[in-house]
Coordinates of C-alpha atoms and ligand atoms in Angstrom, one line a residue:
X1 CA 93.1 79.9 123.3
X2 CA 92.2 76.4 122.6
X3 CA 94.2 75.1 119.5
X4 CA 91.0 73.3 118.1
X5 CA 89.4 77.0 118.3
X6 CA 92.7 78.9 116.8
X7 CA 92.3 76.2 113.6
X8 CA 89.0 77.5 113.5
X9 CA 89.7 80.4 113.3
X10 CA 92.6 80.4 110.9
X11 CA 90.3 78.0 108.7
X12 CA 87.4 80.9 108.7
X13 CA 90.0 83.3 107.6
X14 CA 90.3 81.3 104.8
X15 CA 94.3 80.6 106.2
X16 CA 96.0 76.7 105.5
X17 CA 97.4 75.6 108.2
X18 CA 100.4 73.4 107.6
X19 CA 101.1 70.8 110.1
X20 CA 104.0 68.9 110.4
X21 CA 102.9 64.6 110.1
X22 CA 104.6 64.2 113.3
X23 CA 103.1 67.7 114.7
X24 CA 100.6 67.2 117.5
X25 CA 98.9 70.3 117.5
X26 CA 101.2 71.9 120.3
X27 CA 101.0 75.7 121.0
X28 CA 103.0 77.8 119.0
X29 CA 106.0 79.3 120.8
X30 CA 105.7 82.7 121.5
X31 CA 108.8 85.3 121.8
X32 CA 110.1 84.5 125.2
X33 CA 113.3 86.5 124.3
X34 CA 113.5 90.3 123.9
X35 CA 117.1 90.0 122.5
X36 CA 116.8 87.8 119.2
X37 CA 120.7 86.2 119.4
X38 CA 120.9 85.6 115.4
X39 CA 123.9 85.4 113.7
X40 CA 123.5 88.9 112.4
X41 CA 126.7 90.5 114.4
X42 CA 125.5 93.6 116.5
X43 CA 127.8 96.2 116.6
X44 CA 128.8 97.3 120.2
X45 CA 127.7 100.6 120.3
X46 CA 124.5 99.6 118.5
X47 CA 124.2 97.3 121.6
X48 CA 124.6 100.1 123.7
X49 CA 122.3 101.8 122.6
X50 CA 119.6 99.0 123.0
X51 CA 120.6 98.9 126.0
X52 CA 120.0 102.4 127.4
X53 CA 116.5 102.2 125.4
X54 CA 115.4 99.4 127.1
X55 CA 116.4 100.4 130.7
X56 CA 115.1 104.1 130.0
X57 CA 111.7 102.7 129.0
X58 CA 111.6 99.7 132.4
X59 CA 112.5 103.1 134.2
X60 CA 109.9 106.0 132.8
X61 CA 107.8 107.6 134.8
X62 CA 106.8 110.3 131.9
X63 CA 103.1 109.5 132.6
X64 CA 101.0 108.4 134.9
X65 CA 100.5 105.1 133.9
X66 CA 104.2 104.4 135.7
X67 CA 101.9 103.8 138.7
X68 CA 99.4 101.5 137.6
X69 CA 102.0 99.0 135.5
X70 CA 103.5 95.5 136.8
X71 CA 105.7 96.6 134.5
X72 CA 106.8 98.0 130.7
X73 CA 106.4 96.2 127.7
X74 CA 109.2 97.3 125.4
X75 CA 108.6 94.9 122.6
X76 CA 110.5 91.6 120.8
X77 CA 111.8 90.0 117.9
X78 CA 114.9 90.8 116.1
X79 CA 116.4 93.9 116.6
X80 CA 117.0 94.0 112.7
X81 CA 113.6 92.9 111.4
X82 CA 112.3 94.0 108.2
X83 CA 108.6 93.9 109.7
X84 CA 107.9 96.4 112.4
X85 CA 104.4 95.7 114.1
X86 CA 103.1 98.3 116.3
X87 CA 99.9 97.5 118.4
X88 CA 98.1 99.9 120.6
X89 CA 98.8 99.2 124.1
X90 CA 99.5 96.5 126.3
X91 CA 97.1 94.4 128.1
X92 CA 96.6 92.2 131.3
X93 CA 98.7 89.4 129.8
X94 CA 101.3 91.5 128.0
X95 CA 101.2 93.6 131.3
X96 CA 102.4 90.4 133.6
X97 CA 104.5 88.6 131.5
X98 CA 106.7 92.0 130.2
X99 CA 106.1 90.5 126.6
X100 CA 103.7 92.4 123.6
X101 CA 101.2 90.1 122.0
X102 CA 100.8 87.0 124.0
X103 CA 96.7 86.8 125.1
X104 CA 94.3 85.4 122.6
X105 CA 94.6 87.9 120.0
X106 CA 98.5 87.5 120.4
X107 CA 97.8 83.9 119.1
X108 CA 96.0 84.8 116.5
X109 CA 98.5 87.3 115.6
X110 CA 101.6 85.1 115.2
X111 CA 99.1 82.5 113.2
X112 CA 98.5 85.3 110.8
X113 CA 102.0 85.9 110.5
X114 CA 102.8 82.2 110.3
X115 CA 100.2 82.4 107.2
X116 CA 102.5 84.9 105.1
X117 CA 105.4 83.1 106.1
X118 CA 106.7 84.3 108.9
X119 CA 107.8 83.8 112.5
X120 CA 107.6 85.9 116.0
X121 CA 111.4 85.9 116.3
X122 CA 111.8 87.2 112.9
X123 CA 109.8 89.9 113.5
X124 CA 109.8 93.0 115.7
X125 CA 106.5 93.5 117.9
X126 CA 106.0 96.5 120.0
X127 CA 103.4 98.8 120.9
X128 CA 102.7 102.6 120.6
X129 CA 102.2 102.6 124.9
X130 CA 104.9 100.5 126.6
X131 CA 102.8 100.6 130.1
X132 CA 99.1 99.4 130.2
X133 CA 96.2 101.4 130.5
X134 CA 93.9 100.6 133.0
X135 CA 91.4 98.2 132.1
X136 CA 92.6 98.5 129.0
X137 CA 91.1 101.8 127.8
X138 CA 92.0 103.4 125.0
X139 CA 95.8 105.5 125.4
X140 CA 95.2 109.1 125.9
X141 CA 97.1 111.6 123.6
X142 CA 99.3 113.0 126.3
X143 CA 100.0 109.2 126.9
X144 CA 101.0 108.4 123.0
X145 CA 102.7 111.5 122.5
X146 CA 105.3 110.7 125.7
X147 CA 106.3 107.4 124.4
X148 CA 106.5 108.3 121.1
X149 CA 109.8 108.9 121.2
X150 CA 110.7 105.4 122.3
X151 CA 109.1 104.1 119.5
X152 CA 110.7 106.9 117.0
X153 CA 114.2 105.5 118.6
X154 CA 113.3 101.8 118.0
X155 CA 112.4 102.6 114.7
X156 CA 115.5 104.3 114.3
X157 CA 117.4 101.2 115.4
X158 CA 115.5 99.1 113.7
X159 CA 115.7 100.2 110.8
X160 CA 112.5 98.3 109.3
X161 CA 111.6 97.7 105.5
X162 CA 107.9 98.2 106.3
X163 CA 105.9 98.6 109.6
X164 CA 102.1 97.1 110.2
X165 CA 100.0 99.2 111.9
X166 CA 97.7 96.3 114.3
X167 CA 94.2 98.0 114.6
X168 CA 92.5 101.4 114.5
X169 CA 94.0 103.0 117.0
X170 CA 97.8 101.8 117.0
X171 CA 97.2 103.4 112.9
X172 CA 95.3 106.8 113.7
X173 CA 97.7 107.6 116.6
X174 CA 100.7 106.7 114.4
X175 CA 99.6 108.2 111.7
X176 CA 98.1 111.5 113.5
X177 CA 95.0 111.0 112.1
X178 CA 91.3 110.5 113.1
X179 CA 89.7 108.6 109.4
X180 CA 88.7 105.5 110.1
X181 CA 89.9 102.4 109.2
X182 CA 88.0 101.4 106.4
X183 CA 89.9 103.9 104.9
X184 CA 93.4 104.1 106.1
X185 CA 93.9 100.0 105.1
X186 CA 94.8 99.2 101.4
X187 CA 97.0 102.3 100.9
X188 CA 100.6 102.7 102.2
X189 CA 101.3 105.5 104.3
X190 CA 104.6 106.2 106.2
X191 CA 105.8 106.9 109.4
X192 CA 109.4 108.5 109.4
X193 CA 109.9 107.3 106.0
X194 CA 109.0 104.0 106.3
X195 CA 106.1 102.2 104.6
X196 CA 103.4 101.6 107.0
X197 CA 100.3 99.2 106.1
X198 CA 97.3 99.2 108.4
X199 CA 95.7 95.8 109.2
X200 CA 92.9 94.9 111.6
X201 CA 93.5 94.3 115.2
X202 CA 93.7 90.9 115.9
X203 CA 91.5 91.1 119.3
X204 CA 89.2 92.8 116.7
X205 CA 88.8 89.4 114.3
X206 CA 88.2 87.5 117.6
X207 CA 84.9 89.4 117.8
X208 CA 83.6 89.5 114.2
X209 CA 85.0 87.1 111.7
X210 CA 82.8 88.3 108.9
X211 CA 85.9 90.7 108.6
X212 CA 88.4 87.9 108.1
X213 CA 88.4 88.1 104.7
X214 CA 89.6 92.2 104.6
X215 CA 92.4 90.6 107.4
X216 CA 93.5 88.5 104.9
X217 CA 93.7 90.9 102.3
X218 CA 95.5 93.4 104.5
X219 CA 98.0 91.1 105.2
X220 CA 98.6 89.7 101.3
X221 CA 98.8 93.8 100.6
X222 CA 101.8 94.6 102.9
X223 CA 103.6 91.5 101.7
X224 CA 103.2 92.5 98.2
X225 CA 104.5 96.5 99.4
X226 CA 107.3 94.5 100.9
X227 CA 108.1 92.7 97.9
X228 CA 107.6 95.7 95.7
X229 CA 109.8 97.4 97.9
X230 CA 112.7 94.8 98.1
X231 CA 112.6 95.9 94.7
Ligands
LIG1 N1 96.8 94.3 121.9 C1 97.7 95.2 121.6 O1 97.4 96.2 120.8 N2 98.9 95.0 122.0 C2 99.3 94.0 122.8 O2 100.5 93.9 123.1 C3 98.3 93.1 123.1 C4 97.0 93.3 122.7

């Protein structure tokens, strides 16, 4: 996306957007990484078992989409992130590069994180489908249900303080339920015991700003859950 445009966008959302004096608008970096190398130790086993994750998911064939991939999307950010952000699927981008989040609305997504203070790397992004669905139609249940135990074991490793739920679908099929949106955001549900806070879809706010405003609020309640939560 054009950087002039994301500003616009950012501005209509009501979002400051802090530029360094020196900064000349450049792109943001986006996660290039899967493997966030902080100084957090890993232990080895916990390694290990990040490790057969991520080769059992390059390797599925559990549905059919196995033949219509270029390849999985498993997710990235730090393995130890307090924010978990589950999307719905991958698309054409994410389905090329191997990497969740990096079209148009992935842009807009890591500005909106940017806006609550925080980064891509500090963050773990992943979808409910790790394979993309063919021009980008919606995942079928039998689809969500057999990956659902990848995300189940990232969770699990992850261990997150909270998870954002990106968009109506990532938060009905997470959730196992068919309200709509308008009333699953501003209350905190869970998902294996961890808080989960439904936000619009980024790709969604690309279409129809006159929701920005409900974005923004989403994303002010989950850091206020967080903080609440933090205790
Ligand atoms: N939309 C999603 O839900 N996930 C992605 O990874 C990209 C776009």
């Amino acid at each position: 996306m054009d950087n002039d445009l994301r500003l616009q966008y950012l501005e209509a959302m009501g979002i400051d957007v802090w530029l360094t004096r020196t900064s000349t608008h450049s792109e943001p970096s986006l996660l290039s990484e899967v493997v966030n190398d902080s100084a957090e130790p890993e232990t080895a086993a916990l390694a290990d078992r990040w490790d057969a994750l991520q080769a059992e998911v390059a390797n599925c064939t559990k549905c059919a989409l196995c033949t219509t991939r270029t390849q999985t999307v498993f997710g990235s950010g730090n393995k130890q992130a307090d924010w978990m952000l589950i999307g719905e699927a991958p698309g054409q981008h994410e389905d090329e590069r191997g990497l969740p989040f990096v079209g148009n609305a992935g842009l807009l997504l890591t500005e909106m994180l940017r806006a609550i203070g925080l980064n891509r790397e500090e963050v773990f992004i992943t979808n409910i489908l790790k394979c993309r669905p063919p021009n980008n139609r919606d995942p079928r249940a039998d689809e969500a249900e057999s990956c659902n135990v990848y995300l189940q074991r990232q969770q699990k490793l992850i261990q997150p303080k909270i998870i954002l739920a990106i968009g109506r679908i990532a938060a009905q099929t997470l959730l196992k339920t068919d309200e709509p949106l308008s009333r699953l955001r501003g209350k905190i549900h869970t998902f294996n015991n961890t808080p989960v806070v439904v936000v619009y879809h980024p790709a969604y706010l690309l279409r129809s700003l006159t929701e920005k405003r409900k974005a923004w609020q989403d994303l002010i309640y989950a850091v206020q859950i967080m903080k609440e939560n933090k205790g």
